[in-house]
Short mmCIF file of C-alpha atoms in Angstrom, two decimals:
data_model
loop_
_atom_site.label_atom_id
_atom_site.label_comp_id
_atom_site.label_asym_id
_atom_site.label_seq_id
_atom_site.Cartn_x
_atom_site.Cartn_y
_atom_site.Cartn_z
CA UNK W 19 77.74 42.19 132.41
CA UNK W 20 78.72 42.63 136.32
CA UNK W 21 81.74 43.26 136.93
CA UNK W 22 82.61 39.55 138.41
CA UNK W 23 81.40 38.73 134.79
CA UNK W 24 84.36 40.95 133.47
CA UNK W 25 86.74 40.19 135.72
CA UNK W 26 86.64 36.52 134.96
CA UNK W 27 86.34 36.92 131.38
CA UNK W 28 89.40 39.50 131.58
CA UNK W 29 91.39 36.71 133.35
CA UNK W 30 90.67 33.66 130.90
CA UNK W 31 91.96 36.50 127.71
CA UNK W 32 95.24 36.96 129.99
CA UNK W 33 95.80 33.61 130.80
CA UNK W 34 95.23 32.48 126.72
CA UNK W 35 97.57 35.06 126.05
CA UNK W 36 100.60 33.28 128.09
CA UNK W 37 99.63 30.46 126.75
CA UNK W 38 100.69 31.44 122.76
CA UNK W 39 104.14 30.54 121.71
CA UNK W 40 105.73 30.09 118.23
CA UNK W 41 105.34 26.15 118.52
CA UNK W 42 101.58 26.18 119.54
CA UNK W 43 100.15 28.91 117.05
CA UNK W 44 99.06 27.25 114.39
CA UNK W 45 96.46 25.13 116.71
CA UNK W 46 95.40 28.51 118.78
CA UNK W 47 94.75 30.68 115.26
CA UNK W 48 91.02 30.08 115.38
CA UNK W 49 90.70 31.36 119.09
CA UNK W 50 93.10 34.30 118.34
CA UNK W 51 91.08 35.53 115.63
CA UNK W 52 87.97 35.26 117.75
CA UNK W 53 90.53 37.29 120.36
CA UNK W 54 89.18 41.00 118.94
CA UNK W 55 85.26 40.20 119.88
CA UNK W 56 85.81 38.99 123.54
CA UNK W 57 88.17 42.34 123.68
CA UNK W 58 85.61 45.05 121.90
CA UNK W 59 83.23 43.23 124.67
CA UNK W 60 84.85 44.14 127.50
CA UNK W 61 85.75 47.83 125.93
CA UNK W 62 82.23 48.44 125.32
CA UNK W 63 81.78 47.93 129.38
CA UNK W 64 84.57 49.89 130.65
CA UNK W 65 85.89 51.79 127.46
CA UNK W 66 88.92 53.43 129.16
CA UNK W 67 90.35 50.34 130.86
CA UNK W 68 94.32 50.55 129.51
CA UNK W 69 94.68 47.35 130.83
CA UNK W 70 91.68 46.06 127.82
CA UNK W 71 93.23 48.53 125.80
CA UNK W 72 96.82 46.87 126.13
CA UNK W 73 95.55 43.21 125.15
CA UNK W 74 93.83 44.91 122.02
CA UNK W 75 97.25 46.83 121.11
CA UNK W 76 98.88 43.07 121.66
CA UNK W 77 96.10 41.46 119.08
CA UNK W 78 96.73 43.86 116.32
CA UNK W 79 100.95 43.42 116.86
CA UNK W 80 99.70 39.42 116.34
CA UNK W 81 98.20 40.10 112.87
CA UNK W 82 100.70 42.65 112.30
CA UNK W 83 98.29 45.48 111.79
CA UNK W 84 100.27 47.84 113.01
CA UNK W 85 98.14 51.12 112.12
CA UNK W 86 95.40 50.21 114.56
CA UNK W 87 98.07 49.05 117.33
CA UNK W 88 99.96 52.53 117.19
CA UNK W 89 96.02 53.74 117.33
CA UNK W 90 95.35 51.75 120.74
CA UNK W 91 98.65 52.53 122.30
CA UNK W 92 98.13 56.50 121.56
CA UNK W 93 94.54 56.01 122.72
CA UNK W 94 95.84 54.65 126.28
CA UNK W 95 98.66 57.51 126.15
CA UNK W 96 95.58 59.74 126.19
CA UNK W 97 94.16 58.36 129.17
CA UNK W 98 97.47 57.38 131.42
CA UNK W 99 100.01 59.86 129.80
CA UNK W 100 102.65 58.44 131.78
CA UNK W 101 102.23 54.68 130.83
CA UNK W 102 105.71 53.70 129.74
CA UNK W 103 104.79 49.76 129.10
CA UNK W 104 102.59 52.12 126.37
CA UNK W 105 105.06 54.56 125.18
CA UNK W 106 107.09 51.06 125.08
CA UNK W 107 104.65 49.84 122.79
CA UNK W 108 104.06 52.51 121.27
CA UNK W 109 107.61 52.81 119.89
CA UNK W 110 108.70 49.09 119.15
CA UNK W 111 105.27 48.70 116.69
CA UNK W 112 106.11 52.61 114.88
CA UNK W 113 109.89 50.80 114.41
CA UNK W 114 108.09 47.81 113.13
CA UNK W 115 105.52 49.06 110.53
CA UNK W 116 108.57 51.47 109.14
CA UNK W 117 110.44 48.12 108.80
CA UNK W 118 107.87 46.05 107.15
CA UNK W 119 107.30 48.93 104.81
CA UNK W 120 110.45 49.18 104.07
CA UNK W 121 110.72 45.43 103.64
CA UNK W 122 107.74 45.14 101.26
CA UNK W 123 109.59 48.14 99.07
CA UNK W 124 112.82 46.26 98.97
CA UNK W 125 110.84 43.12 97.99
CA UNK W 126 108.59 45.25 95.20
CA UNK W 127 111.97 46.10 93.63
CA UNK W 128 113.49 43.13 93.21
CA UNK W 129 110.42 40.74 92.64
CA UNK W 130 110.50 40.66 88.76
CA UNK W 131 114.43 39.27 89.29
CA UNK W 132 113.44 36.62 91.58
CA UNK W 133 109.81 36.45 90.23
CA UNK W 134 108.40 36.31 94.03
CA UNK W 135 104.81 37.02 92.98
CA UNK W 136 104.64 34.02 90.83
CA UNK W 137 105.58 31.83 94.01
CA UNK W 138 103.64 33.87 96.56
CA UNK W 139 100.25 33.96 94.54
CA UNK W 140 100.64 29.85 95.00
CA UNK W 141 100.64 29.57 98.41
CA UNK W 142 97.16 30.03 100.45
CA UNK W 143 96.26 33.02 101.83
CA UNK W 144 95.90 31.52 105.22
CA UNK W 145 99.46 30.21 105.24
CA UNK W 146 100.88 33.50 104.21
CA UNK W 147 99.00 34.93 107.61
CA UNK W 148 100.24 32.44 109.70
CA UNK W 149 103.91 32.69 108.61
CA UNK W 150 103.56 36.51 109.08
CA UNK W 151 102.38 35.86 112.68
CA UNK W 152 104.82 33.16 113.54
CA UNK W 153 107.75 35.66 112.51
CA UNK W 154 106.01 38.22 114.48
CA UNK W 155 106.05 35.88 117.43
CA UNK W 156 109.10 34.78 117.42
CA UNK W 157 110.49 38.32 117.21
CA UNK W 158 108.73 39.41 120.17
CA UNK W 159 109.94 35.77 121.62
CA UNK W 160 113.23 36.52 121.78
CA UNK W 161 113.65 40.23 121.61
CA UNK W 162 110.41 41.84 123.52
CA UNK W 163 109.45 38.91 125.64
CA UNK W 164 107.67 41.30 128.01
CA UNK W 165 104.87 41.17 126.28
CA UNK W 166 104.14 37.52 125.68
CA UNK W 167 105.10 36.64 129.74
CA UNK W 168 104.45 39.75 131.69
CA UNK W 169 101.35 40.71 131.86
CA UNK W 170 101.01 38.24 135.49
CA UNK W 171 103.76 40.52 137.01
CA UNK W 172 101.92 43.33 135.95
CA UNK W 173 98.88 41.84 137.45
CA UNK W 174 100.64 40.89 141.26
CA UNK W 175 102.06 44.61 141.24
CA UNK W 176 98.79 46.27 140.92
CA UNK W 177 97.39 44.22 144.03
CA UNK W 178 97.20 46.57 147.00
CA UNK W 179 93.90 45.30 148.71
CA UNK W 180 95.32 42.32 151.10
CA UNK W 181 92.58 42.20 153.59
CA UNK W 182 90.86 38.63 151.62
CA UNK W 183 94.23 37.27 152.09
CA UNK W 184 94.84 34.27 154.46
CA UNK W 185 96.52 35.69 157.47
CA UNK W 186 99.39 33.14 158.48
CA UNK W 187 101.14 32.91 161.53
CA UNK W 188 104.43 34.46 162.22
CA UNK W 189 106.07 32.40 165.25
CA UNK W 190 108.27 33.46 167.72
CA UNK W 191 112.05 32.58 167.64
CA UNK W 192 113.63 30.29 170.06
CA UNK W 193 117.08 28.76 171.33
CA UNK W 194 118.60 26.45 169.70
CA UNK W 195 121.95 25.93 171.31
CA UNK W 196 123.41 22.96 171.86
CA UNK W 197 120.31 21.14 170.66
CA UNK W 198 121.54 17.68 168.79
CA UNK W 199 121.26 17.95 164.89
CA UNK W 200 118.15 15.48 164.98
CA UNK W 201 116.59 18.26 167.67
CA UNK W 202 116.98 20.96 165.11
CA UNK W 203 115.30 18.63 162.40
CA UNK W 204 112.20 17.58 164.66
CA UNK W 205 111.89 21.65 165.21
CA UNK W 206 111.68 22.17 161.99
CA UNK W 207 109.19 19.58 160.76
CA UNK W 208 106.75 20.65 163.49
CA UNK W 209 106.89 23.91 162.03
CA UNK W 210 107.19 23.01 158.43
CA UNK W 211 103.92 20.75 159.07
CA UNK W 212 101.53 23.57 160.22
CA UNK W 213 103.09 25.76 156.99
CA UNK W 214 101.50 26.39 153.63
CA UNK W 215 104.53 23.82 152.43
CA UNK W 216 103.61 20.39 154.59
CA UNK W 217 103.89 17.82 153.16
CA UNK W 218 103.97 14.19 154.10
CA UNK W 219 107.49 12.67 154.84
CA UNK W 220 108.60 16.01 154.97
CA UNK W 221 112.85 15.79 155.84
CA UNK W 222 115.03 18.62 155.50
CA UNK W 223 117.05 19.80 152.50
CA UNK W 224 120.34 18.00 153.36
CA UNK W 225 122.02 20.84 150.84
CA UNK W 226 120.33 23.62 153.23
CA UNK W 227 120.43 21.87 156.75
CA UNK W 228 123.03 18.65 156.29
CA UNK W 229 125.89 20.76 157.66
CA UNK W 230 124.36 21.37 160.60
CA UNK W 231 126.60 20.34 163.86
CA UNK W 232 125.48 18.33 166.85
CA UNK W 233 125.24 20.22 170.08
CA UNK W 234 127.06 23.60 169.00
CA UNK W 235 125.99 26.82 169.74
CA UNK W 236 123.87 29.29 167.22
CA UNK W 237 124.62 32.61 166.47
CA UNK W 238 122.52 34.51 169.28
CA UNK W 239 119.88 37.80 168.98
CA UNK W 240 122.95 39.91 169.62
CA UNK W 241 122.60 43.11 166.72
CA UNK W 242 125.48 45.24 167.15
CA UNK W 243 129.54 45.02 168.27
CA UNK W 244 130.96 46.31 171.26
CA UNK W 245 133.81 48.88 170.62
CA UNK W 246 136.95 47.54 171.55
CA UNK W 247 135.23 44.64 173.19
CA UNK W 248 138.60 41.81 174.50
CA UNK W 249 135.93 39.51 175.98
CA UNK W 250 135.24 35.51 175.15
CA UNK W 251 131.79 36.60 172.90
CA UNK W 252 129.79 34.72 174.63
CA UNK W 253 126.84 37.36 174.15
CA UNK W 254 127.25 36.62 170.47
CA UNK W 255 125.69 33.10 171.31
CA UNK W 256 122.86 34.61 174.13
CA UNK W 257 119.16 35.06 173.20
CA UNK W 258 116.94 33.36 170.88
CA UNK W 259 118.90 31.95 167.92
CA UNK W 260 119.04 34.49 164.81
CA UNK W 261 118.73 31.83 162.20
CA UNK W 262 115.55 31.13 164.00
CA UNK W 263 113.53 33.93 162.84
CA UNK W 264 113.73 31.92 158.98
CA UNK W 265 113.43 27.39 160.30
CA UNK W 266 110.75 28.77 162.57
CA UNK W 267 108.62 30.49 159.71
CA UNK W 268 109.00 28.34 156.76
CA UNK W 269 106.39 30.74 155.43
CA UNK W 270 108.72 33.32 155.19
CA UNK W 271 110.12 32.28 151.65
CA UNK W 272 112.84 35.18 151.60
CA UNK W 273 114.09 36.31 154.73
CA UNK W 274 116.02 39.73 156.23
CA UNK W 275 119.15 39.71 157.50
CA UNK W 276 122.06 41.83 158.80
CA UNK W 277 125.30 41.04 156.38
CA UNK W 278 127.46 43.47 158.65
CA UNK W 279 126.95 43.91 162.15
CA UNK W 280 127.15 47.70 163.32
CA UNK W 281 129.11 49.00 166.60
CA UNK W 282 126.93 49.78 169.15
CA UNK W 283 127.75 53.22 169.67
CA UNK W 284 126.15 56.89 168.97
CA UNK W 285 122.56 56.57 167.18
CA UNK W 286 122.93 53.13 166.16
CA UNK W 287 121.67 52.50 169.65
CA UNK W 288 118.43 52.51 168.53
CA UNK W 289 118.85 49.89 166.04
CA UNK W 290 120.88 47.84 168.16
CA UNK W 291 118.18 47.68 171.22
CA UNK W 292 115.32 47.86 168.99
CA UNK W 293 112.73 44.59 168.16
CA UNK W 294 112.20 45.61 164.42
CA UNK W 295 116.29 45.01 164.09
CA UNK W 296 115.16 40.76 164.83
CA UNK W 297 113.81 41.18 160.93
CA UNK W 298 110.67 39.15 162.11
CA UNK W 299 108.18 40.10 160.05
CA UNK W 300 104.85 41.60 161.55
CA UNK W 301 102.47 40.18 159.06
CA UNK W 302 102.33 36.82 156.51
CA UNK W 303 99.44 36.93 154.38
CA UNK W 304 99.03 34.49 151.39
CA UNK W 305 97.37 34.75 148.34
CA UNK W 306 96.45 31.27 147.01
CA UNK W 307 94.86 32.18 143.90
CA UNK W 308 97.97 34.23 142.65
CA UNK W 309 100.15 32.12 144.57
CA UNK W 310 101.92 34.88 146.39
CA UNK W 311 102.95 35.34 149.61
CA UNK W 312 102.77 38.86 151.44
CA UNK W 313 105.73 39.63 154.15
CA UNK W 314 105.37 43.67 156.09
CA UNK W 315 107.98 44.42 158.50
CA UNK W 316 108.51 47.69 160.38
CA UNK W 317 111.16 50.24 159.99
CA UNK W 318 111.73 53.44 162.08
CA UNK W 319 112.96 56.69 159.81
CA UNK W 320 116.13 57.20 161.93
CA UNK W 321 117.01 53.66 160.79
CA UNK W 322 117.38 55.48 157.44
CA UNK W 323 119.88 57.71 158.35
CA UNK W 324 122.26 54.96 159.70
CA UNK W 325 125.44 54.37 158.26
CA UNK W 326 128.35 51.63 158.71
CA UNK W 327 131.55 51.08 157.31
CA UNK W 328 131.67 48.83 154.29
CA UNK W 329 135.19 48.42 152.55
CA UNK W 330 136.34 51.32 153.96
CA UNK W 331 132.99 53.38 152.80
CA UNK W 332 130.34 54.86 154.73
CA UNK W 333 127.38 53.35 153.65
CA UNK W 334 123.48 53.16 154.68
CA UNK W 335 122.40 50.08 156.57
CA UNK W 336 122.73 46.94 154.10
CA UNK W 337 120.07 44.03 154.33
CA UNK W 338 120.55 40.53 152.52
CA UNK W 339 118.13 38.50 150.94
CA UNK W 340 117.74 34.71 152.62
CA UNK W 341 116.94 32.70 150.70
CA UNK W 342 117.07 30.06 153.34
CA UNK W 343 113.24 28.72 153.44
CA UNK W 344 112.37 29.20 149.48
CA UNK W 345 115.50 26.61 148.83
CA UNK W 346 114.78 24.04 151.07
CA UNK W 347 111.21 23.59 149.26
CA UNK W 348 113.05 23.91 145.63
CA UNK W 349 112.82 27.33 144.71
CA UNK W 350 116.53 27.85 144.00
CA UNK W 351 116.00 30.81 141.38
CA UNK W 352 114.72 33.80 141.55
CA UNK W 353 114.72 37.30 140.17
CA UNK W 354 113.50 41.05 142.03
CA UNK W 355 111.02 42.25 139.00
CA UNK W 356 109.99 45.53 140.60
CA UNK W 357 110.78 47.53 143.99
CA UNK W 358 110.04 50.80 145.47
CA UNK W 359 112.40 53.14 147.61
CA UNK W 360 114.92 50.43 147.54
CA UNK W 361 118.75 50.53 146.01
CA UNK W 362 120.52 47.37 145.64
CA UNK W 363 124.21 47.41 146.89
CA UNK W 364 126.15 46.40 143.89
CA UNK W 365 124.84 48.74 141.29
CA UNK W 366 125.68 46.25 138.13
CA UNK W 367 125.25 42.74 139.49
CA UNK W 368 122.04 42.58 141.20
CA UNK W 369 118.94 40.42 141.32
CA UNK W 370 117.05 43.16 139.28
CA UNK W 371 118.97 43.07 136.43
CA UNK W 372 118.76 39.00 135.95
CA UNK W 373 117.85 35.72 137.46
CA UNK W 374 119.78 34.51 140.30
CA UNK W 375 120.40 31.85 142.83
CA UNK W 376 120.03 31.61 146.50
CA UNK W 377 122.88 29.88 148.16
CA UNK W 378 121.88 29.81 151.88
CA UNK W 379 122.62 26.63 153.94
CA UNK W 380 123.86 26.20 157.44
CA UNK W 381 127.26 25.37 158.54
CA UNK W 382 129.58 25.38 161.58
CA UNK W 383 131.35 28.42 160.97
CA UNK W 384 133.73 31.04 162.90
CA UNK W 385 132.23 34.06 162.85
CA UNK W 386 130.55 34.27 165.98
CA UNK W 387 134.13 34.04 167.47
CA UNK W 388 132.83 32.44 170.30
CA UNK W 389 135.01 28.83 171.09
CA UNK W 390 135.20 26.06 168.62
CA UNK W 391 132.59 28.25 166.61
CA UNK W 392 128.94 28.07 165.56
CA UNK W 393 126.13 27.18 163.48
CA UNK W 394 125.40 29.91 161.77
CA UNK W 395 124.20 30.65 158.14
CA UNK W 396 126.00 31.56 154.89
CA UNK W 397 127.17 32.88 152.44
CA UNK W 398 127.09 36.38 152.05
CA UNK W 399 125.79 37.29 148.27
CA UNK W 400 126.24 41.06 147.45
CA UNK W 401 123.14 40.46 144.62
CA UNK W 402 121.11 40.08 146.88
CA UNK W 403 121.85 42.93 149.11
CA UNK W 404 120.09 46.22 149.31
CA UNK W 405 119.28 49.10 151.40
CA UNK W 406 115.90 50.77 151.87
CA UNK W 407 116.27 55.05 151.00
CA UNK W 408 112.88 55.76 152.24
CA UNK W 409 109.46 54.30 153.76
CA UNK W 410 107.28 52.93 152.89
CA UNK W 411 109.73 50.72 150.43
CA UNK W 412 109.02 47.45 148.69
CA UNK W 413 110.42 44.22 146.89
CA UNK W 414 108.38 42.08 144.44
CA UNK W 415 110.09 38.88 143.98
CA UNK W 416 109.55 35.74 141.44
CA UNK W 417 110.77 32.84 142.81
CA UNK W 418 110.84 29.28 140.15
CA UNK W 419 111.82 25.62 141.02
CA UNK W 420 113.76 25.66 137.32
CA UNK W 421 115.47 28.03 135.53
CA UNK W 422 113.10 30.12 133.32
CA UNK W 423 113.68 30.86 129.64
CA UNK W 424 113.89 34.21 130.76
CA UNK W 425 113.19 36.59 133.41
CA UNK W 426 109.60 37.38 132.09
CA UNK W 427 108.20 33.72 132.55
CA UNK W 428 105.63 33.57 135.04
CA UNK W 429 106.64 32.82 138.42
CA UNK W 430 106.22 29.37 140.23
CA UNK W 431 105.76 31.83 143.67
CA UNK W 432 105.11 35.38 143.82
CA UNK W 433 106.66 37.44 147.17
CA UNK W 434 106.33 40.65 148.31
CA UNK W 435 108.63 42.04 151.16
CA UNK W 436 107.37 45.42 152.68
CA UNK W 437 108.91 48.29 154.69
CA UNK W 438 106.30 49.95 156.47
CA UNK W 439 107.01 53.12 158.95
CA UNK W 440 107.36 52.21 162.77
CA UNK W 441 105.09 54.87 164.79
#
């Protein structure tokens, strides 16, 4: 066996795996009892590979032989000693074979009362196995559904090679004031067109764009306040159009940007003069067979030591999610399943803890306090805002065109944002 050989058999044992629910077991028993030979297969090749050893700890939780899955999990504890999906394991099936144990003593008791052997020794063996699995399933279903749906996520996180992945290209931003409404629209399907997302008859999402106003102004490329500025703000309208960055990249599923503007004073200088503060990415690279889509932007470390004032609080730098581009195509829910180096701004209700929504759409609005207003996005969602503590930092986000069961269910699209350090 090569190791493409291994690979692909690895994958189709993975991809079975997500495919067993409560409602379909009965007709996938044969092929899960056949599930231990493909498995010993692919240990006997690469004995130490915990990721094997996992699927083999999942087969014995399916027949509830919970001896040899607390074997398998302390066997990959041996070899990664700080595995915690393991230790996980490990714990929730040493819970479980106390509880059946003490089930089956409860049962011995009380089975001359009820006379339980009598009805039991009637029923086939092979029905007794499969309503042991199905409770097993559905316990894991709806209490540890981690283990049914996540081993994809697990998969996209351990991805670090990206150099087989289809470079696409990041365009520049433009101006967009004063353009007429159909303008905007004809800008966008040209760029929409040459994205991974064309599509014929391709129109805008009137619940994202339909707000838009004829020949207004945008907000501008402006990045910081002026201190006690008692001008018109007509530099908050000058430059390349910030909502650009996202209707010229329709690539860029989740966008960056700046919830709360920062005075241009002291160090914030740097920020407010620097390119990396446009939150244009520097790279898109797309994985078509995972379906994932790879965003790197650039961060200097003094940008990590900026603070504004939030509420009255000094606080680092926030970012927001936009969800701008990854609505318009349909993917309206989403949910951060890992990150690195990154804390989101409200500690309780946050887009790790659950799935959420994006809102985005754009509006004629006021806060560019320039006259009669101007396009601009919105709204502001705190659960989507974060702030990066050090480099390099990272978001992994799943992003569905229906609400999921759960938060575990495999992702329609995959997206990864990176912070890299600017040199």
């Amino acid at each position: 066996m090569n190791k493409e050989e291994f690979q692909s058999r690895l994958e189709k044992i993975e991809s079975f795996i997500e495919t067993i629910e409560p409602s379909n077991l009965k007709s996938k028993k044969d092929e899960i009892e056949k599930l231990i030979n493909e498995i010993d297969e692919l240990l006997t090749f690469d004995p130490e590979n915990t990721e094997i050893l996992s699927l083999k700890g999942f087969y014995y939780e399916l027949i509830d032989d919970y001896d040899n899955a607390i074997f398998t999990y302390k066997k990959i504890l041996e070899i990664e000693p700080n595995n915690e999906i393991a230790k996980q394991n490990l714990k929730d099936c040493t819970y479980y074979d106390k509880t059946l144990r003490d089930l089956e003593e409860r049962l011995d008791k009380h089975e001359s009362k009820f006379n339980a052997p009598l009805l039991l020794e009637k029923l086939p063996v092979s029905i007794l196995v499969s309503a042991k699995i199905i409770i097993f399933l559905v316990i894991i279903f709806y209490f540890f559904p981690f283990f049914i749906f996540g081993h994809n996520d697990n998969n996209i996180l351990k991805i670090n090679d990206y150099s087989t992945f289809q470079t696409l290209k990041v365009n520049p931003t433009s101006e967009y004031d004063y353009l007429s409404k159909q303008q905007i629209f004809d800008i966008r399907k040209q760029h929409v067109k040459h994205s991974l997302f064309t599509k014929d008859n391709y129109e805008p999402n009137t619940a994202v764009f339909g707000s838009i106003v004829d020949n207004k102004p945008w907000w501008g490329s402006i990045k910081c306040n002026q201190l006690n500025y008692k001008g018109d703000h007509h530099e908050n309208i000058q430059g390349p159009s910030k909502v650009s960055v996202l209707m010229n990249n329709p690539n860029t599923l989740v966008g960056l940007s700046m919830p709360y503007i920062p005075w241009d004073i002291g160090t914030n200088k740097e920020f407010c003069t620097s390119d990396y503060s446009d939150f244009l990415p520097i790279s898109l690279q797309n994985d078509e067979k995972n379906k994932s889509i790879v965003a790197k932007y650039e961060l200097t470390k003094k940008f990590l030591k900026f603070r504004s004032n939030i509420n009255g609080q000094s606080s680092r730098y926030v970012i927001q999610l936009s969800g701008l581009n990854a609505r318009d195509f349909g993917y309206d829910y989403m949910y951060i399943f890992d990150t690195k180096n990154i804390k989101m701004y409200s500690e309780y209700n946050n887009a790790t803890k659950d799935i959420s929504t994006f809102r985005d759409y754009i509006h004629q609005g006021g806060s560019c306090k320039y006259k009669d207003g101007c396009n601009n996005i919105s709204p502001m969602q705190n659960d989507l805002m974060f702030s990066v503590r050090r480099l390099p930092a990272e978001i992994n986000i799943k992003l569905w065109k229906k609400k999921p069961i759960n938060k575990y269910v495999k992702a329609d699209m995959y997206y990864k944002i990176i912070f890299e350090n600017k040199k």
